[in-house]
Structure formats: C-alpha cells, structure tokens
PDB file of C-alpha atoms in Angstrom:
ATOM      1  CA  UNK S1389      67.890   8.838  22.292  1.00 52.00           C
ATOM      2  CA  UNK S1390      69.055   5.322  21.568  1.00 74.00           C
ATOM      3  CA  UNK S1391      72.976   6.524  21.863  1.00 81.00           C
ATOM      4  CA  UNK S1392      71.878   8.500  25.278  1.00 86.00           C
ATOM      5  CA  UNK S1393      69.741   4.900  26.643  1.00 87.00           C
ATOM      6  CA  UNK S1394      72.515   3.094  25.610  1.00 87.00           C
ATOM      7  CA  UNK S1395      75.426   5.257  27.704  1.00 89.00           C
ATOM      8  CA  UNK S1396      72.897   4.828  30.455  1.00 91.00           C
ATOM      9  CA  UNK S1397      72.373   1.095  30.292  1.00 89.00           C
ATOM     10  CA  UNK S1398      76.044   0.483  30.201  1.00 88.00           C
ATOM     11  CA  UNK S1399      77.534   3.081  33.047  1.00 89.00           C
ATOM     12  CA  UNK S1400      74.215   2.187  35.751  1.00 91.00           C
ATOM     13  CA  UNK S1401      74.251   0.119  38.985  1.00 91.00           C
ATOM     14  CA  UNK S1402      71.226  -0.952  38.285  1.00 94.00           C
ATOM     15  CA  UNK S1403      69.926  -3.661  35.856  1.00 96.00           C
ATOM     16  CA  UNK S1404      68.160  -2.058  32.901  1.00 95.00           C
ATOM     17  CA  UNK S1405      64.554  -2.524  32.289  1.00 96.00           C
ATOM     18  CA  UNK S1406      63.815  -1.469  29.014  1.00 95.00           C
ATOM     19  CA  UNK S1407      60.724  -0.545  27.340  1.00 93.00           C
ATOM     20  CA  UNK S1408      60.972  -1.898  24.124  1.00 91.00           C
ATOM     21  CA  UNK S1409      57.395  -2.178  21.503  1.00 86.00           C
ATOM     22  CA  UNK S1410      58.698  -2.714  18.722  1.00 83.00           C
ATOM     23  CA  UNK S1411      61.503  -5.015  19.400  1.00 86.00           C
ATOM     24  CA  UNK S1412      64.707  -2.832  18.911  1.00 85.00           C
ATOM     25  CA  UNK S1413      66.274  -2.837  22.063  1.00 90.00           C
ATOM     26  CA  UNK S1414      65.943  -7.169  22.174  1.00 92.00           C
ATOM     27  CA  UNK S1415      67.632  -7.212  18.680  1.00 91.00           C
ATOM     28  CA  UNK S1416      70.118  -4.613  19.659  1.00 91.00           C
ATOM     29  CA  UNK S1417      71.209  -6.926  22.657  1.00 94.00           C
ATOM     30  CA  UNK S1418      70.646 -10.286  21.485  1.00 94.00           C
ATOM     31  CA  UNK S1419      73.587  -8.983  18.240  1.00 93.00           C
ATOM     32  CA  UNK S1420      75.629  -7.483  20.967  1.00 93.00           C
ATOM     33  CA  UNK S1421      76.099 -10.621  23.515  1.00 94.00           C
ATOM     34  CA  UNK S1422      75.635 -12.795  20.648  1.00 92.00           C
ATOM     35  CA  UNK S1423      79.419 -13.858  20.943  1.00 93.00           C
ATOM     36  CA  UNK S1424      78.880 -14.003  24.847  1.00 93.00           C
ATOM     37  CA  UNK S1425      76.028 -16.626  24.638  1.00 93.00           C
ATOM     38  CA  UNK S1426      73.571 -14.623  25.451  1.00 95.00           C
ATOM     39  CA  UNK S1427      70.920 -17.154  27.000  1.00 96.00           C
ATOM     40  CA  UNK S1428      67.184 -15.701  26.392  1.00 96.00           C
ATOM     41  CA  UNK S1429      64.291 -16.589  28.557  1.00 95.00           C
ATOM     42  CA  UNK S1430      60.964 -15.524  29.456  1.00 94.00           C
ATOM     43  CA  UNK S1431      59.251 -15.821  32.905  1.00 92.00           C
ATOM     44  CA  UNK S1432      56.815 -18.144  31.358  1.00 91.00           C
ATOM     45  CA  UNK S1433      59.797 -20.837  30.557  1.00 91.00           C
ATOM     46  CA  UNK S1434      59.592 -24.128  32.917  1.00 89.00           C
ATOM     47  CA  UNK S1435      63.695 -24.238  33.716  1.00 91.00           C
ATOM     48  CA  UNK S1436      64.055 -20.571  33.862  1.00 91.00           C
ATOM     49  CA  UNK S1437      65.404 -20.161  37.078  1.00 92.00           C
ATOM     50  CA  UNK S1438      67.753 -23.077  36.436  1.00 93.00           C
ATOM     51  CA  UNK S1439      68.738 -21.187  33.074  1.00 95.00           C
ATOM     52  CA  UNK S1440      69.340 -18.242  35.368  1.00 95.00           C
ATOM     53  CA  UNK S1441      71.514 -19.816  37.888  1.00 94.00           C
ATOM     54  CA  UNK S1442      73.971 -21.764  35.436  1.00 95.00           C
ATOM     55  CA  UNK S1443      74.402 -18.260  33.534  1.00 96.00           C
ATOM     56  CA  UNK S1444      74.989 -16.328  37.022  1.00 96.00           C
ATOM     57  CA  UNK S1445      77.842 -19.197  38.055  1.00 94.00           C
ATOM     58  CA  UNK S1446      79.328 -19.310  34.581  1.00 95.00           C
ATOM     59  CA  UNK S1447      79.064 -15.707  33.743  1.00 95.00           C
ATOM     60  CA  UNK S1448      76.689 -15.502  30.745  1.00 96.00           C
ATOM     61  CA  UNK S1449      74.539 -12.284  30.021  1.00 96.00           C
ATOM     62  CA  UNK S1450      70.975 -13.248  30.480  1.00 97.00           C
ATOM     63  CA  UNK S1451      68.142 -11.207  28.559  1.00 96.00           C
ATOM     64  CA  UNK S1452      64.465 -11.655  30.064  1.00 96.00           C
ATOM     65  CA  UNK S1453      62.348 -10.729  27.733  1.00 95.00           C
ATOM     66  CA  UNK S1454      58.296  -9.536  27.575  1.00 92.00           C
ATOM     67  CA  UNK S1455      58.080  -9.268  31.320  1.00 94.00           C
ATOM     68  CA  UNK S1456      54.726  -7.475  32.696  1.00 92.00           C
ATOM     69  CA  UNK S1457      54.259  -4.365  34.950  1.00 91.00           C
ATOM     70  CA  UNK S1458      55.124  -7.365  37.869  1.00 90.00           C
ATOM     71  CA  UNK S1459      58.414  -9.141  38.342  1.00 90.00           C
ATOM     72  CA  UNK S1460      58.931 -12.489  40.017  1.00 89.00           C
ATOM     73  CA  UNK S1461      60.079 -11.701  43.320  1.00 90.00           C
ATOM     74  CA  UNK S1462      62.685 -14.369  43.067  1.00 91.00           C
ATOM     75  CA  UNK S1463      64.579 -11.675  41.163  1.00 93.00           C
ATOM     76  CA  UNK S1464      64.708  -9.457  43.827  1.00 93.00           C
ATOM     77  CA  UNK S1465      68.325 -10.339  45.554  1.00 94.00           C
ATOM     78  CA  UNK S1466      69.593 -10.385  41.526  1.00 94.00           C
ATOM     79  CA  UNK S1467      68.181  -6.601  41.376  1.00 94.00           C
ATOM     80  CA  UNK S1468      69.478  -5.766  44.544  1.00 94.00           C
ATOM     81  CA  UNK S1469      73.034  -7.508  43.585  1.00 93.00           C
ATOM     82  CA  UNK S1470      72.606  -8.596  46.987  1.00 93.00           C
ATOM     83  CA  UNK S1471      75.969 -10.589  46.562  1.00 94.00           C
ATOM     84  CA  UNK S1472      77.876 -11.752  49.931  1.00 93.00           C
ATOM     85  CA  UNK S1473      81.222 -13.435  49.927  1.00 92.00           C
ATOM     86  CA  UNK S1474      81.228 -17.002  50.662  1.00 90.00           C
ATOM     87  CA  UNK S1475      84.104 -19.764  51.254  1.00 86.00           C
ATOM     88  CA  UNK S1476      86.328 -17.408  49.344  1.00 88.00           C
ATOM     89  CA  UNK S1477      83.457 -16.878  46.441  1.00 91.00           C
ATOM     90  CA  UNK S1478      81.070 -14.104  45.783  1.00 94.00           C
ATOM     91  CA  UNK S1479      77.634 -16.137  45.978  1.00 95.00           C
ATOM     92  CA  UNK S1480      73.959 -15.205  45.290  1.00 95.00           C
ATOM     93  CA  UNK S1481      70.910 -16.351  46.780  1.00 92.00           C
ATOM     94  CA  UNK S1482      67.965 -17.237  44.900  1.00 90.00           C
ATOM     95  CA  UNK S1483      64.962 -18.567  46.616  1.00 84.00           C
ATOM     96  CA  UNK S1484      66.096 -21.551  48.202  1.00 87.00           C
ATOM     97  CA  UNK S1485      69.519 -21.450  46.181  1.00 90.00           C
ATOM     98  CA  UNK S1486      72.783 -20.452  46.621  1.00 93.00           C
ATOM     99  CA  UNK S1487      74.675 -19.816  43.627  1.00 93.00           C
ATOM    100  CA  UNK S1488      78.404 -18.227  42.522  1.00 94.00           C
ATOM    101  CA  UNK S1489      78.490 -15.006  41.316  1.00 95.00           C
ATOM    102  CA  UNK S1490      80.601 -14.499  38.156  1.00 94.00           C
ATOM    103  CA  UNK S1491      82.092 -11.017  37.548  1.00 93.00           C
ATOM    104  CA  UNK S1492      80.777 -10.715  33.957  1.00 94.00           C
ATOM    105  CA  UNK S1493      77.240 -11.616  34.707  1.00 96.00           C
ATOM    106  CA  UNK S1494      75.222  -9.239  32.936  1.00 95.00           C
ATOM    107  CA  UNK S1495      71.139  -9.220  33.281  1.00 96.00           C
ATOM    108  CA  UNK S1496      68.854  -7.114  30.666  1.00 97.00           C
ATOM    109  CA  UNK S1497      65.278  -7.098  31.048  1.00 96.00           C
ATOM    110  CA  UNK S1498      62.439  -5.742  28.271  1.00 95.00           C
ATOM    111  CA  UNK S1499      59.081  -5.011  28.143  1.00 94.00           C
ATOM    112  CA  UNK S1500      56.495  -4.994  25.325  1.00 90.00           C
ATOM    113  CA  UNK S1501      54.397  -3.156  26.796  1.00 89.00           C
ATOM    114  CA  UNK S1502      54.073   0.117  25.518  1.00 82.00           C
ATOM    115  CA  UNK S1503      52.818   2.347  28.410  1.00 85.00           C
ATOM    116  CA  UNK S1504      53.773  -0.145  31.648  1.00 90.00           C
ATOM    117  CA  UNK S1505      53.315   1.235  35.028  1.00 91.00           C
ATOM    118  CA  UNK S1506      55.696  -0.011  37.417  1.00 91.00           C
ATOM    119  CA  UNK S1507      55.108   0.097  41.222  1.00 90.00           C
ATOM    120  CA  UNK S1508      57.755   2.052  43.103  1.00 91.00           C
ATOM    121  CA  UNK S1509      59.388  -0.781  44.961  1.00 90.00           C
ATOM    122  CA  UNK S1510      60.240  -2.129  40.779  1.00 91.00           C
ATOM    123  CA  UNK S1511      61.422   1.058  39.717  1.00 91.00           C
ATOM    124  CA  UNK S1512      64.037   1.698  42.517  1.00 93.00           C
ATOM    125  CA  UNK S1513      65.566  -1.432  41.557  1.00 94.00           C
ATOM    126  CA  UNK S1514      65.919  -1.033  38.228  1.00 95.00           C
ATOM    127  CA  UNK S1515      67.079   1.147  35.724  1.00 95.00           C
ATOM    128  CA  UNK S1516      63.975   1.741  33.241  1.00 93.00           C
ATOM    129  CA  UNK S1517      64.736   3.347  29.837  1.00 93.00           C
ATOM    130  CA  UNK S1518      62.005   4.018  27.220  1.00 91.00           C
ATOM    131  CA  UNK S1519      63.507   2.646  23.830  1.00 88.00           C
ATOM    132  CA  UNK S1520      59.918   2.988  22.148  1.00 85.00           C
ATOM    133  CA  UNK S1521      61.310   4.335  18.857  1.00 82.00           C
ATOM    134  CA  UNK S1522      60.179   7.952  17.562  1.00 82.00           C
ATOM    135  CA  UNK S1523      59.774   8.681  13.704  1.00 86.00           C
ATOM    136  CA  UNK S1524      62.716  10.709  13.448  1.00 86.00           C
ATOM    137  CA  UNK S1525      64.872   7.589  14.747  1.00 83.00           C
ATOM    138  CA  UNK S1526      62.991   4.876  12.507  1.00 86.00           C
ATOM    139  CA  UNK S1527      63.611   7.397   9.497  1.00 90.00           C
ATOM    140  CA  UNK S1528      67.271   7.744  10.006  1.00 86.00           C
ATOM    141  CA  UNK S1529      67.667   3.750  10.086  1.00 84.00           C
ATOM    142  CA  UNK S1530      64.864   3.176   7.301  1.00 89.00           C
ATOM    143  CA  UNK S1531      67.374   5.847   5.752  1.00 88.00           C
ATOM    144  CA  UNK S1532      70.437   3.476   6.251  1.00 84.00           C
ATOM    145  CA  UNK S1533      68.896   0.680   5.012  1.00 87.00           C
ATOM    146  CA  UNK S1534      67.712   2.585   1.537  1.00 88.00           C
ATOM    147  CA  UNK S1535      70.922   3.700   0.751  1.00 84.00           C
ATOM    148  CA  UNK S1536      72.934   0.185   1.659  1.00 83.00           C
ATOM    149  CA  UNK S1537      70.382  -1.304  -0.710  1.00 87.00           C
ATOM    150  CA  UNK S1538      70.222   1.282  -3.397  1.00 87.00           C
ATOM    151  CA  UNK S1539      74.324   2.660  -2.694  1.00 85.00           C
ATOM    152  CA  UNK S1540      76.218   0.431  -0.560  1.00 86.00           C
ATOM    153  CA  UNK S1541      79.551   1.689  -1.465  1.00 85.00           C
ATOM    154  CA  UNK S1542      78.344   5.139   0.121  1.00 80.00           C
ATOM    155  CA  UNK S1543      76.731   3.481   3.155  1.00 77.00           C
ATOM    156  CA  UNK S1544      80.099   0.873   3.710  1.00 83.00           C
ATOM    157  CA  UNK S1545      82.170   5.016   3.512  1.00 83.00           C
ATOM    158  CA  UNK S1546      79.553   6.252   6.024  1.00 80.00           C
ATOM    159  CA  UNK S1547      80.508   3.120   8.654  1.00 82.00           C
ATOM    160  CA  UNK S1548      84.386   3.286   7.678  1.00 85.00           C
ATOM    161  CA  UNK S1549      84.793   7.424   8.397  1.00 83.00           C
ATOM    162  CA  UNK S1550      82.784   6.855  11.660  1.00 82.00           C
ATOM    163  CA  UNK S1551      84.689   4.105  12.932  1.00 85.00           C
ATOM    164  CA  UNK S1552      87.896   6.131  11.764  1.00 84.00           C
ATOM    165  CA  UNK S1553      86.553   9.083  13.483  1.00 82.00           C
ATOM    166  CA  UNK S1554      86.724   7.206  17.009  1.00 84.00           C
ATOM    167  CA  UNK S1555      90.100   5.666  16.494  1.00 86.00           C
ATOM    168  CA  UNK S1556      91.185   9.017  15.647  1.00 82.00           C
ATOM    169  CA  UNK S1557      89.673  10.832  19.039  1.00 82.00           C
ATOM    170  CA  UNK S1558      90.926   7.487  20.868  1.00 86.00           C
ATOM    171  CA  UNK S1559      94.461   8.199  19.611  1.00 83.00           C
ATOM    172  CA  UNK S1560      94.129  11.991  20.582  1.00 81.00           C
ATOM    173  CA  UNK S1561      93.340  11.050  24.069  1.00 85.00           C
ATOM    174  CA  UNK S1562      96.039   8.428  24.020  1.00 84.00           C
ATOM    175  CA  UNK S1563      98.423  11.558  23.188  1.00 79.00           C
ATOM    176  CA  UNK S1564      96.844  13.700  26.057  1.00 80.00           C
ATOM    177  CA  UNK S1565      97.210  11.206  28.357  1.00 83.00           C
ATOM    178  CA  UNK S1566     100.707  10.938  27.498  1.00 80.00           C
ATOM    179  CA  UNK S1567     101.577  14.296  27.549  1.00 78.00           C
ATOM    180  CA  UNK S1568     100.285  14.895  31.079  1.00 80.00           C
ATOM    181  CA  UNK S1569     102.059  11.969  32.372  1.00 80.00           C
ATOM    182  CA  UNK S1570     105.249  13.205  30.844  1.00 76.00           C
ATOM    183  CA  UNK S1571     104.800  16.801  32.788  1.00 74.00           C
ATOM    184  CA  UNK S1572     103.903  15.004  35.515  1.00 75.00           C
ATOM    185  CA  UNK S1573     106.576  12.695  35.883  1.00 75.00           C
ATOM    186  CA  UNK S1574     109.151  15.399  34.392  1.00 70.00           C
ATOM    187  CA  UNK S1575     111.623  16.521  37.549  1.00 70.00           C
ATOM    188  CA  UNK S1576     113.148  20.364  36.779  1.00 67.00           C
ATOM    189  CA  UNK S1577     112.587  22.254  33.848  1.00 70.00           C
ATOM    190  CA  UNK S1578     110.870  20.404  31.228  1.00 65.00           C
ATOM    191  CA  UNK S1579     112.954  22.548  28.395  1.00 65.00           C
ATOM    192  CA  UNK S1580     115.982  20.263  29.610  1.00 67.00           C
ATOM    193  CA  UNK S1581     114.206  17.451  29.296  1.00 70.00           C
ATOM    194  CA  UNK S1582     115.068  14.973  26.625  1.00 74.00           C
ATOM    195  CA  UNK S1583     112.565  12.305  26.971  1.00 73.00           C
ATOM    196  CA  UNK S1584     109.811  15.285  27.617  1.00 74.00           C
ATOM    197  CA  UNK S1585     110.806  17.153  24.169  1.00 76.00           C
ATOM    198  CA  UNK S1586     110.267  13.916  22.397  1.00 79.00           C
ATOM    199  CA  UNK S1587     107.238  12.831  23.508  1.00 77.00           C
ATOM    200  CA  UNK S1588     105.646  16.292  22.938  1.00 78.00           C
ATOM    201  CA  UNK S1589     107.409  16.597  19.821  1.00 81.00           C
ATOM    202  CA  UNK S1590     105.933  13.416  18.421  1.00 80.00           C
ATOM    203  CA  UNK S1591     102.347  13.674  20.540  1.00 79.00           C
ATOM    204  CA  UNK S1592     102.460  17.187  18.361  1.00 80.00           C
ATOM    205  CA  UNK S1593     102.888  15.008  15.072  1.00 83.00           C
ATOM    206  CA  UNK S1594     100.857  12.431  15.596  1.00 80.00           C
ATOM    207  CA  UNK S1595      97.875  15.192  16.402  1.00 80.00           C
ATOM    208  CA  UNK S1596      98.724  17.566  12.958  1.00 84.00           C
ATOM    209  CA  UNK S1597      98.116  14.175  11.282  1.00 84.00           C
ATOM    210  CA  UNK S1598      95.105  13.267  12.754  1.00 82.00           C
ATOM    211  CA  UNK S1599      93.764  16.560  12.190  1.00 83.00           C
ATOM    212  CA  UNK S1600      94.197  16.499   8.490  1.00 85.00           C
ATOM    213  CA  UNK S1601      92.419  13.171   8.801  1.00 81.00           C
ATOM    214  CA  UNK S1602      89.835  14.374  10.299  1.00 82.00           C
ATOM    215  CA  UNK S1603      89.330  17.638   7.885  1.00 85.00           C
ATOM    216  CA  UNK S1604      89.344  14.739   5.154  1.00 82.00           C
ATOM    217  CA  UNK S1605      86.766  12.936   6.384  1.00 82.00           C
ATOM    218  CA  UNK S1606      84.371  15.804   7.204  1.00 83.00           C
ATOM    219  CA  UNK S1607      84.480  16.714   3.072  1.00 83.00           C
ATOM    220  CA  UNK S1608      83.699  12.794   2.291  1.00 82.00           C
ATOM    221  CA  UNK S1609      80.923  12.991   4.797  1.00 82.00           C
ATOM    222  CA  UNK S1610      79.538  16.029   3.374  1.00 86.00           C
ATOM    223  CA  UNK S1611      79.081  14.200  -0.088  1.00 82.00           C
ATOM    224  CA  UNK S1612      78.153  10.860   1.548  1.00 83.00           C
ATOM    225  CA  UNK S1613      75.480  12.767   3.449  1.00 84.00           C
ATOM    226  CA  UNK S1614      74.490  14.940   0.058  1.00 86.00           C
ATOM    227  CA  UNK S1615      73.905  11.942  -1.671  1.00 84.00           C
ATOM    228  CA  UNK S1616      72.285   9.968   0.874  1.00 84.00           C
ATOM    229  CA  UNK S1617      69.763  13.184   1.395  1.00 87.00           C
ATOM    230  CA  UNK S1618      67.965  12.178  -2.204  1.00 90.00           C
ATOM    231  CA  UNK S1619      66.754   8.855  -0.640  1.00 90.00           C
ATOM    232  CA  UNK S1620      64.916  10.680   2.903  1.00 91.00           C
ATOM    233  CA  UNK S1621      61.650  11.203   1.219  1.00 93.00           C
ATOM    234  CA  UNK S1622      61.439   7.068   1.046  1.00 92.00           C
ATOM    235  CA  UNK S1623      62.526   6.831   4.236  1.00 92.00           C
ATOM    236  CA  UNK S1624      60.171   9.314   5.871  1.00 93.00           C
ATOM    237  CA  UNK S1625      57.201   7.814   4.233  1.00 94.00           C
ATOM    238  CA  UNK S1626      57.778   4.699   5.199  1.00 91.00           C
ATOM    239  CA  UNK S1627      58.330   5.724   8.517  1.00 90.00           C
ATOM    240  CA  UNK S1628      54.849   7.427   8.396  1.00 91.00           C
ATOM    241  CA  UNK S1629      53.136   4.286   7.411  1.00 90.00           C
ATOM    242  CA  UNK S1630      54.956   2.315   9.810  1.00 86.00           C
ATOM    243  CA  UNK S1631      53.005   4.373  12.390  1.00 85.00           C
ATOM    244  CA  UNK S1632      50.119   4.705  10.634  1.00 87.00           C
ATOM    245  CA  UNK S1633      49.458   0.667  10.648  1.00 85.00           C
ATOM    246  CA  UNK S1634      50.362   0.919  14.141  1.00 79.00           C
ATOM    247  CA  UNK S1635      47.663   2.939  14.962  1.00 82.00           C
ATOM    248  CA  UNK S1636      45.199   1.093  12.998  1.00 84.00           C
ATOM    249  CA  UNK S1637      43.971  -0.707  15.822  1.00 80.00           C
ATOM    250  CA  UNK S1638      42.868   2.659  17.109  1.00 81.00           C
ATOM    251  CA  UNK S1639      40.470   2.913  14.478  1.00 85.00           C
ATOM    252  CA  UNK S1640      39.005  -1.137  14.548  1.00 83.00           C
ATOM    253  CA  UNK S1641      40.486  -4.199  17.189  1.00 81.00           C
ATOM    254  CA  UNK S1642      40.661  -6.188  14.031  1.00 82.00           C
ATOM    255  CA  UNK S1643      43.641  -4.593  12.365  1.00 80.00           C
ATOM    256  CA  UNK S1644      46.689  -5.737  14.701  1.00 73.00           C
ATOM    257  CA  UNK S1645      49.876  -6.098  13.053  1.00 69.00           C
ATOM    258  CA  UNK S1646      52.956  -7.422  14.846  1.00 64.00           C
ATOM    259  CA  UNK S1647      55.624  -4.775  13.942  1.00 59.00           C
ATOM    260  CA  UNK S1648      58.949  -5.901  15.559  1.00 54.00           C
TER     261      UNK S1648
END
C-alpha cells in the first residue's frame, strides 16, 4: 500500500493529508525533501505562518506535521491553490497576506491520529491517504533491516538489481518511444528507409540485451530472496510484538509506548 499511497500523493491535485501513527510517512518525507530544505512545522509553532509564507515565495516543500481532525482555516486558499496572477506573478493570499507563489512549492500534511474523522468541507480539499502500517508491511522492512545487518552484501544485490531493473524498463521505453517516432516521422515505405532500418535495427539490439539482463537478474533475485527467506521468522515476530505493545494500552492506560 505504501508504493500505491505514494503514486497517489505524487500524481493528485490535491495536497496530501496523511494518516501516519507510527511515524513512517514523516520520515519517508522529511529523507525525501531533505535536499530541498524541507522546513517542518506544527500548528502549535509561534512564526508558523511566517515559516509558511517565506517557503511558498521561495519554493520550499513544507511538511505540517500532527495536525488534529481541524485545520486552521488560514490554510484554506493554500488547499484550494487558490493562486491568481498578480503584476506579472502568481501570488497567494493568506489571511491578511499576499504572498508569491513559487512553482515547486510543495505542502504535505500528517496526522497522528490513528482513527481521525475529518468533516467533509476538510476532506474535499485534501487528498487523505491512510499510511497506518499493516504487519505484513512492517515485516517486509523489519525483514530488510535483518538481513542488511546479518547479510549486507545480499541486501546492497537486492537494492542494485532493483534499481537496474528500472533503468532497464526506462531504456525499453526510451526504445519504444523511438521506434514510434521513427514510423511516424518515416515518409513512403519504411523498407527504403535508411535512417528507419537503423534505428529499429539497433532499438532491436539494445532490447535482446536488456532482456538477457533482465533473465540474469531474475536468477540472482531468486537466491537473494532464498536466502533472505531464513531470516522472516525474526522479522514476523518482531512484527507481532510490535503490535502487541501497541495494544497494551488496551489492556491498562498505564502501558503507553511511543512507537515511531
């Protein structure tokens, strides 16, 4: 689900608002605009709204972190993007404040809270995605983090054939792409085409080789994952007592633990 919120947060209109316990989703972020200077703030924070202005006119992300089930409604044009052009400038206007609107503004918004409910006139202006993590996703990590402790060769494989495994389907869809715009472009027959037999010639290459690449990789990742197997039943039981001291405070007040 993480890969699926993450697609999400990245392709919406909206602003996300992101439901986030146990802290992933802020650490997630906060190592992702890290070389963006990210600026954090909380609604709590005395200069927030000037923190939120400079970042809007000079273009820095902005996270705003363990917000309620109610937003300060001084957010509302910044929700709305209710941007308006300006003396030449897209501008923003926030309370009382009119401030330029960088292009690479980004604003990401998360909740502690583990069961929030958000009045509809919130939840039409954002985008709200549950990143609460589930066992099965806080085994697989716990599972990454055994084996880079235990086998970090294996794990450092693991990261190398899955970045190679996007370059690879980037460079197929680089050849695609190139192969269309030849026939497109192409006037005649494309048989009597120099330039055309070329390109296809060499796409065809370039894709046998990435192929064989690829059928490499699959048989490495086979044994990487083989190997890796032998350390789930750590991972899985710490991932039950992970949620079992969760829950604790089901049982008595007294035992609250601060898991993020």
């Amino acid at each position: 689900f993480s890969v699926d919120n993450a697609i999400v947060m990245s392709k919406s209109r909206r602003w996300p608002l992101i439901i986030d316990p146990q802290g992933q989703a802020n650490k997630w972020i906060r190592n992702m605009e890290k070389k963006n200077s990210l600026v954090v703030v909380k609604l709590t924070d005395g200069d927030f709204i000037r923190k939120l202005e400079s970042s809007i006119q000079f273009g820095f992300p902005v996270l705003l972190e363990n917000v309620g089930e109610e937003l300060d409604p001084t957010l509302e044009p910044l929700l709305l993007k209710s941007v308006f052009k300006q003396g030449g400038s897209m501008c923003i206007k926030l309370g009382d404040n009119t401030v330029e609107y960088h292009e690479n503004f980004r604003f990401y918004i998360t909740s502690k809270l583990r069961n929030p409910h958000y009045l509809p006139e919130t939840s039409v202006k954002v985008t709200l995605l549950n990143m609460m993590i589930t066992i099965d996703g806080l085994t697989d990590q716990l599972l990454g983090i055994a084996v880079a402790k235990e086998r970090p060769d294996l794990e450092e494989e693991k990261v190398k054939l899955v970045l190679q495994g996007a370059e690879n389907a980037r460079q197929l869809k680089e050849v695609e792409d190139k192969i269309i715009e030849v026939l497109g472009s192409s006037e005649g027959s494309i048989l009597e085409s120099e330039t055309a037999i070329n390109v296809i010639s060499s796409a065809k290459e370039l894709s046998n080789e990435i192929n064989r690449k690829q059928e490499i990789a699959a048989k490495t990742e086979e044994k990487i994952d083989a190997t890796r197997l032998g350390y789930r039943p750590v991972a899985i039981h710490v991932a039950h007592l992970f949620f079992n001291v969760g829950e604790l405070c089901n049982i008595e007040p007294m035992y609250q633990y601060s898991l993020a």
